[in-house]
Coordinates of C-alpha atoms in Angstrom, one line a residue:
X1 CA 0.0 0.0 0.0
X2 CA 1.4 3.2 -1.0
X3 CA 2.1 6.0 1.5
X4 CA -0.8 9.2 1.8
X5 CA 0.9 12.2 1.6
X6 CA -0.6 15.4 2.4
X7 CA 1.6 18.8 1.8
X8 CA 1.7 22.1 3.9
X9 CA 2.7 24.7 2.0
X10 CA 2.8 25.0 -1.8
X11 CA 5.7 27.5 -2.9
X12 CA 8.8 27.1 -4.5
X13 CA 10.4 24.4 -2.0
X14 CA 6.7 22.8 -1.4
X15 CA 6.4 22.2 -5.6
X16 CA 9.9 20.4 -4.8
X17 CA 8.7 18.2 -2.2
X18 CA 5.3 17.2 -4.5
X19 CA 7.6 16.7 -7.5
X20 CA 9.9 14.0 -5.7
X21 CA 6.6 12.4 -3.9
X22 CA 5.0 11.9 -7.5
X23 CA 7.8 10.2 -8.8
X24 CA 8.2 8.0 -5.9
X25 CA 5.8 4.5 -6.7
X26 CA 6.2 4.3 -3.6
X27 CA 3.9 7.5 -2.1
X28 CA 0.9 9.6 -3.7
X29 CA 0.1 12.9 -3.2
X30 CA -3.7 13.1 -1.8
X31 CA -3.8 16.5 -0.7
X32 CA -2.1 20.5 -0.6
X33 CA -2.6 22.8 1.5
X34 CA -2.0 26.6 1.3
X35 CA -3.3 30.2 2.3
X36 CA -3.9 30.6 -1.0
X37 CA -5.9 28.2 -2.7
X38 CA -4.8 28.8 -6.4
X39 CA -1.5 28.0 -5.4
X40 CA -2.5 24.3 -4.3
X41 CA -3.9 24.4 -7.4
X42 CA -1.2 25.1 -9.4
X43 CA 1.2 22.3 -8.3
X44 CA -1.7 19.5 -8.2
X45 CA -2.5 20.9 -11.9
X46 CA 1.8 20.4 -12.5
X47 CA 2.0 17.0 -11.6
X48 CA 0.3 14.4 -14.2
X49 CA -1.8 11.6 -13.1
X50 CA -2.1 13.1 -9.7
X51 CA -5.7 13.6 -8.1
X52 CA -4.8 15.3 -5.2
X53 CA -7.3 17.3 -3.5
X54 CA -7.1 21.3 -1.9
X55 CA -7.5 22.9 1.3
X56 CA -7.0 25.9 3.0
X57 CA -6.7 25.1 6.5
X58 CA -3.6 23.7 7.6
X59 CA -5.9 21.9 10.9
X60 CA -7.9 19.9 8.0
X61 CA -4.5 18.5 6.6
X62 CA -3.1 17.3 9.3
X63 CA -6.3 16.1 10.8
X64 CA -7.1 14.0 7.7
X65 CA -7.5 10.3 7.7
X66 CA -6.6 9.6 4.2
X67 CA -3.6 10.8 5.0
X68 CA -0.1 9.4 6.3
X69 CA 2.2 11.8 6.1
X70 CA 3.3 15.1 6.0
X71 CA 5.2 17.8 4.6
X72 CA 5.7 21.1 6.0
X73 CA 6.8 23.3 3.9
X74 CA 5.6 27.0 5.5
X75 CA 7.2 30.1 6.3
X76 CA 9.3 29.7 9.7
X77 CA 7.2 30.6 12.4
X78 CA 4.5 27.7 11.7
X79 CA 7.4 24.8 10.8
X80 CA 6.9 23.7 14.4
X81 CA 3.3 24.0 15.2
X82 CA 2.0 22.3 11.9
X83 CA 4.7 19.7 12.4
X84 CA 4.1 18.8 16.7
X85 CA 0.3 18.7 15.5
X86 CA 0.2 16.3 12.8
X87 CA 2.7 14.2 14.6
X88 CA -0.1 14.0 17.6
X89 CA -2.4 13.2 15.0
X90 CA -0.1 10.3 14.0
X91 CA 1.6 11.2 10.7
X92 CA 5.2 10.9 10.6
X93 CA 6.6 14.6 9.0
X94 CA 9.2 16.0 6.8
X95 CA 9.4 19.3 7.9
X96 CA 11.7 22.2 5.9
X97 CA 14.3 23.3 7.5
X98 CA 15.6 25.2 9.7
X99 CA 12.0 23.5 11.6
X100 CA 11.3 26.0 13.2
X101 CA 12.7 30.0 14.5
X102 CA 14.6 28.6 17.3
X103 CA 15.6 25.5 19.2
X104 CA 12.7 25.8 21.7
X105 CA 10.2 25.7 18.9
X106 CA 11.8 23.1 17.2
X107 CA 12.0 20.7 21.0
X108 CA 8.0 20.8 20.2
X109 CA 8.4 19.1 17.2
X110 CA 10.9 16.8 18.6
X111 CA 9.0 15.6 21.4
X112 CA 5.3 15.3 20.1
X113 CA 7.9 12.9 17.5
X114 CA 9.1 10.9 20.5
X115 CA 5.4 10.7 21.8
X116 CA 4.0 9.5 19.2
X117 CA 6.7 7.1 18.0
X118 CA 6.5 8.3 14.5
X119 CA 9.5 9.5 12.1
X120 CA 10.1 13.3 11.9
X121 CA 13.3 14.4 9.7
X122 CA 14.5 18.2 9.0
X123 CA 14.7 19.1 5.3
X124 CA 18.2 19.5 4.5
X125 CA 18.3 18.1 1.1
X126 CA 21.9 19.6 0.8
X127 CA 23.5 16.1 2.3
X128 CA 21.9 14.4 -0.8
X129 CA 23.9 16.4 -3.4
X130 CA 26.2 13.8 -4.7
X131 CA 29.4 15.8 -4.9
X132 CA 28.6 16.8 -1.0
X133 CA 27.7 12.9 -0.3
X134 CA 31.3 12.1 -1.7
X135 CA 32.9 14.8 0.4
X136 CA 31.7 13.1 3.4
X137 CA 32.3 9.6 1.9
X138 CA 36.4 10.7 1.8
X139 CA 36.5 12.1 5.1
X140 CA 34.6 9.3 7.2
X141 CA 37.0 6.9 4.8
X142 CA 40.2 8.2 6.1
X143 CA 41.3 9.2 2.9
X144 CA 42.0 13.2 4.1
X145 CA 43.1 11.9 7.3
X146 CA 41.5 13.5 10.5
X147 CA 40.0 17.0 9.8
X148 CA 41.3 20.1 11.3
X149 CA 38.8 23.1 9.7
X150 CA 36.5 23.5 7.4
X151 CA 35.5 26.5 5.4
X152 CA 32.3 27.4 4.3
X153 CA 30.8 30.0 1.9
X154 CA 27.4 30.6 0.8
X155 CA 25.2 33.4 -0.4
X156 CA 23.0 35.2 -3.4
X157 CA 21.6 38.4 -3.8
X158 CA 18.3 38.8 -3.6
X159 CA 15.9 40.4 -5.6
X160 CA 13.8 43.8 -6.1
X161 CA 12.2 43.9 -3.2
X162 CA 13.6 41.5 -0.9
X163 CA 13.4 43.7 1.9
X164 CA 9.5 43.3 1.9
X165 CA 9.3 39.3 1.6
X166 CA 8.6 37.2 4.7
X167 CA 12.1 36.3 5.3
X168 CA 12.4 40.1 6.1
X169 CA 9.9 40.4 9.1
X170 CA 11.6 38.8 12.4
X171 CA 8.5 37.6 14.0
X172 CA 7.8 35.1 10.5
X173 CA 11.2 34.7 10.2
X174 CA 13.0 34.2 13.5
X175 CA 16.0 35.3 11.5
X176 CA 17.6 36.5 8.8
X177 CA 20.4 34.5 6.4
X178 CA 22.0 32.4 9.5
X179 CA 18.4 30.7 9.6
X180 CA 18.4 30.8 5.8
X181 CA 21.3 29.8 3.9
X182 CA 23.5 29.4 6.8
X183 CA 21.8 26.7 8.4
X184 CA 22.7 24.3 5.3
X185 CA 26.1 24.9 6.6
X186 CA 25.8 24.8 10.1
X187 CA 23.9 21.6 9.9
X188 CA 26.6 20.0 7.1
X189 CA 29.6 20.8 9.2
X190 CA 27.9 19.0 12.4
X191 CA 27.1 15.7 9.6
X192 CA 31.0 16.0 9.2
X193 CA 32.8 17.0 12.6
X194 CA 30.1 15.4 15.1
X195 CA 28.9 18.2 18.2
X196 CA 30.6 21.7 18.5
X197 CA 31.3 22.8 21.9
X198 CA 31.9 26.5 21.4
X199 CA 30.8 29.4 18.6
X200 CA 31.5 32.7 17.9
X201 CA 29.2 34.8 15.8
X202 CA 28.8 38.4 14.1
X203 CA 25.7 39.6 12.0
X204 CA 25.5 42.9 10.2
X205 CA 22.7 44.0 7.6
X206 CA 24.7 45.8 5.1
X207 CA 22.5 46.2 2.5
X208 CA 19.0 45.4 2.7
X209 CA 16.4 47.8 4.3
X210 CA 15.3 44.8 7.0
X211 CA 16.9 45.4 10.5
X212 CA 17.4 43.6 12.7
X213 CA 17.3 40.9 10.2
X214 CA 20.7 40.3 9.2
X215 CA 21.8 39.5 5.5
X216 CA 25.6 38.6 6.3
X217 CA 26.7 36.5 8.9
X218 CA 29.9 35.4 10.1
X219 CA 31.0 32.2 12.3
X220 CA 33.3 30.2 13.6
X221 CA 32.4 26.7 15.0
X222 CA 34.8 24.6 17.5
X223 CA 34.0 21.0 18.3
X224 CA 35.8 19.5 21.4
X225 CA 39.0 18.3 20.0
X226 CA 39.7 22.0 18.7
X227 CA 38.3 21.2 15.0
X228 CA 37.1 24.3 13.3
X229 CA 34.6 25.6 11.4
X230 CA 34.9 29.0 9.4
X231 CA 31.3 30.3 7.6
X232 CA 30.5 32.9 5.8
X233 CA 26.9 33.2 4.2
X234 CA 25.5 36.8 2.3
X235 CA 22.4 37.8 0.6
X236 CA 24.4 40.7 -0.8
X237 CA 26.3 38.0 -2.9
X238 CA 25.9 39.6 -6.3
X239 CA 27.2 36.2 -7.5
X240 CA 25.0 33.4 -6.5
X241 CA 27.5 31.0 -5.1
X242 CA 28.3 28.2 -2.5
X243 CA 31.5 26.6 -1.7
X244 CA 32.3 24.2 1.3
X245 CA 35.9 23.4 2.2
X246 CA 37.5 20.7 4.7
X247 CA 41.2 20.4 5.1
X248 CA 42.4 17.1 6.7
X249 CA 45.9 16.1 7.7
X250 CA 46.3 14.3 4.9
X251 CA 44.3 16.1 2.2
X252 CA 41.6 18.4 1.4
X253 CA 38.2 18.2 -0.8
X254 CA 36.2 21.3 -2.3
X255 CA 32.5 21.3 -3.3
X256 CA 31.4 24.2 -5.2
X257 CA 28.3 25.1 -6.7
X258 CA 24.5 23.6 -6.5
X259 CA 23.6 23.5 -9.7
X260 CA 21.4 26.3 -11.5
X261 CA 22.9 30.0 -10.9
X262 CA 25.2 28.9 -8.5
X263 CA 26.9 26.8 -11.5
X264 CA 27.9 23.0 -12.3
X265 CA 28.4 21.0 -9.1
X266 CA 32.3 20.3 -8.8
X267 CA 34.5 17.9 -6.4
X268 CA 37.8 18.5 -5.4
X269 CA 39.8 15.9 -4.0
X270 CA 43.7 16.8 -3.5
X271 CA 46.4 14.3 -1.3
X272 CA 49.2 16.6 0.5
X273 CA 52.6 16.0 -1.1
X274 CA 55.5 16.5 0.8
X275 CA 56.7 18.8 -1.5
X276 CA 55.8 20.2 -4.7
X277 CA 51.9 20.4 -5.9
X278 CA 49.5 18.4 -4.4
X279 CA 47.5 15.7 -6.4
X280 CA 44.4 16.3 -7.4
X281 CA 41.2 14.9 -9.2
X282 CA 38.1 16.8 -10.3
X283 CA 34.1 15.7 -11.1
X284 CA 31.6 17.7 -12.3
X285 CA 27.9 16.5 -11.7
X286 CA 26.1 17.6 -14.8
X287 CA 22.2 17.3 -15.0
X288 CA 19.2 17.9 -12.9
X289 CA 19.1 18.3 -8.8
X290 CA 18.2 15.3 -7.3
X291 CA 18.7 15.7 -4.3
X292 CA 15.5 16.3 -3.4
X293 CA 14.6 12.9 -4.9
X294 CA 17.1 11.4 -3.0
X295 CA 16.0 12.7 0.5
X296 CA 12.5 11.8 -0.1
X297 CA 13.5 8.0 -0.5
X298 CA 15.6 8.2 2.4
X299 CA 12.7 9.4 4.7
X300 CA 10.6 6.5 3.1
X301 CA 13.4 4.4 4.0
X302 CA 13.4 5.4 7.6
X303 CA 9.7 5.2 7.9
X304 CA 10.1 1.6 7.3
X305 CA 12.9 1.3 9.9
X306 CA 16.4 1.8 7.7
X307 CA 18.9 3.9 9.0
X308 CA 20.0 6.7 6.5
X309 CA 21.9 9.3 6.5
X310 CA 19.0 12.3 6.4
X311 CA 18.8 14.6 8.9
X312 CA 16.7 13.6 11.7
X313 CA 14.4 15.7 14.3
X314 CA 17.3 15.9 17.0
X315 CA 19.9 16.9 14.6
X316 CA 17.5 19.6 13.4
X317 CA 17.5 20.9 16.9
X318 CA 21.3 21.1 17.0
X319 CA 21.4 22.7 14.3
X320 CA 19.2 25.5 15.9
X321 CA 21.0 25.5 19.1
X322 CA 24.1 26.5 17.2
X323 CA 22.3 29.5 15.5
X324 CA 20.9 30.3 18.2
X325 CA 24.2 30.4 20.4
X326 CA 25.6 32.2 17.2
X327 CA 22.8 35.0 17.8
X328 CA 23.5 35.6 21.0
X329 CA 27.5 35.4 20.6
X330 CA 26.6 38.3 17.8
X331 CA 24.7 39.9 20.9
X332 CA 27.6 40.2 22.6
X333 CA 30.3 41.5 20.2
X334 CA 30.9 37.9 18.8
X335 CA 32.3 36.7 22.7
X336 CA 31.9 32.9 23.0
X337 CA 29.5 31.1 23.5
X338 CA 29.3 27.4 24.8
X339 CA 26.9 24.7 23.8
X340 CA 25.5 22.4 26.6
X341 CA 26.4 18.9 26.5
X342 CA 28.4 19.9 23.2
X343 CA 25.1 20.8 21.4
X344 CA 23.7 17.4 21.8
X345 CA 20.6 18.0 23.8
X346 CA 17.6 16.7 22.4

């Protein structure tokens, strides 16, 4: 019997999440819900063969018995709600990331989850993108030796009137390009290192007409054997790009771009020479973005009981505590702050 899935949110990451579900024989899409109801429309009308039906209210979606699962896919401040709620109603959830403003928000989520015994993962389709998946497939290998920093970039530039999108308002938002772009980062370089015991942090809004929403933010991340973490992530990155760097003792690997405007996906893997140029080889990953795709059969996967490597509810939640220990290091003139427990609190 296929899996019922019922969506939460129908914009540009929600007609994502509908695309992968209908090309999963696995999983139908029954219903989609949004605000605006032409919207709904408009992906159920995009995806052929599909009869799914619309709705308004986001209480009737999760509430519906013809449905299994969920997908949140909202502005910020309702991730949490929509996804504690239909995981008390007994859906398991794939909520967007960053799943909610702030930690706190997010622990709802996490422990309606552990309630209810039902799956909830965090949407951070970046761990699916093969050249990243390879990255992290040389340094759990051994092949750069053990890591001693990483270096992460990542930014675009908006658009005419960015300053007067949701992502602009703090009480939607929680936050400005930390919670956006930079939690991609924040979350990849736990996936790599393990828990961070310490961060430093500095936001500025430079540009953009949307104080005290940042669009830069700077940070550096220190797990408890002294590893480190350098970010950078911009919305006044003229230049759409993203690049994600980790050194090891014994080599280094490079990831840049994501496809579309932020160019051909590319893998770096170089092996230190003791003298003289390092070796390197290079692939590009031509084609279309799948990892979406890829994340969506992972979380079917877990449903049924398989461990992946998707991010679950609890790493979502680190994820949040280091943003917001970042936000509050930026508070304070980007002094130190400590994570409890190393970040790993649930």
């Amino acid at each position: 019997m296929s899996l019922r899935v019922g969506l939460v949110g129908a914009g540009g990451v929600g007609r994502k999440r509908a695309l992968a579900v209908c090309q999963d024989e696995r999983t139908d899409l029954c219903l989609v819900c949004d605000t605006i109801e032409d919207r709904a429309r408009e992906i159920t009308s995009e995806v052929d063969g599909q009869a799914a039906r619309t709705v308004v209210n986001w209480q009737t979606a999760v509430e519906a018995t013809d449905v299994d699962v969920v997908i949140v896919s909202t502005t910020h401040d309702m991730l949490a709600p929509i996804s504690a709620a239909a995981l008390q109603a007994g859906k398991h959830v794939l909520c967007e990331k960053p799943l909610g403003r702030n930690a706190t928000e997010a622990k709802q989520a996490t422990a309606a989850a552990a309630e209810s015994g039902k799956v909830l993962h965090a949407g951070y389709n970046h761990r699916f993108h093969p050249a990243i998946r390879q990255l992290q497939e040389a340094l759990a290998g051994g092949s750069l030796g053990e890591a001693m920093l990483i270096r992460g970039r990542y930014g675009h530039g908006g658009r005419p009137g960015y300053e007067q999108e949701w992502r602009a308002d703090a009480s939607v938002s929680g936050g400005g390009e930390l919670l956006d772009q930079g939690a991609h980062l924040i979350d990849l370089c736990l996936w790599l290192l393990g828990p961070v015991e310490q961060v430093n942090g500095r936001t500025q809004t430079a540009f953009w007409d949307m104080a005290p929403v940042e669009d830069n933010a700077f940070a550096l991340l220190t797990t408890p054997t002294g590893t480190t973490a350098s970010l950078h992530v911009s919305w006044t990155q003229w230049k759409n790009l993203f690049s994600l760097e980790v050194f090891g003792r014994d080599g280094y690997a490079h990831v840049e771009g994501l496809g579309g405007s932020y160019g051909v996906p590319q893998l770096t893997l170089g092996h230190r020479a003791d003298g003289g140029a390092p070796e390197e080889t290079r692939q590009r990953f031509e084609g279309e973005d799948l990892s979406w795709a890829a994340e969506w059969d992972a979380f079917v996967r877990a449903i049924d009981g398989e461990q992946t490597i998707a991010a679950d509810g609890l790493s979502g939640v680190r994820t949040l505590e280091c943003i917001d220990a970042l936000y509050r290091s930026s508070a304070a003139a980007g002094a130190p702050e400590s994570l409890p427990d190393s970040g790993n609190s649930p």
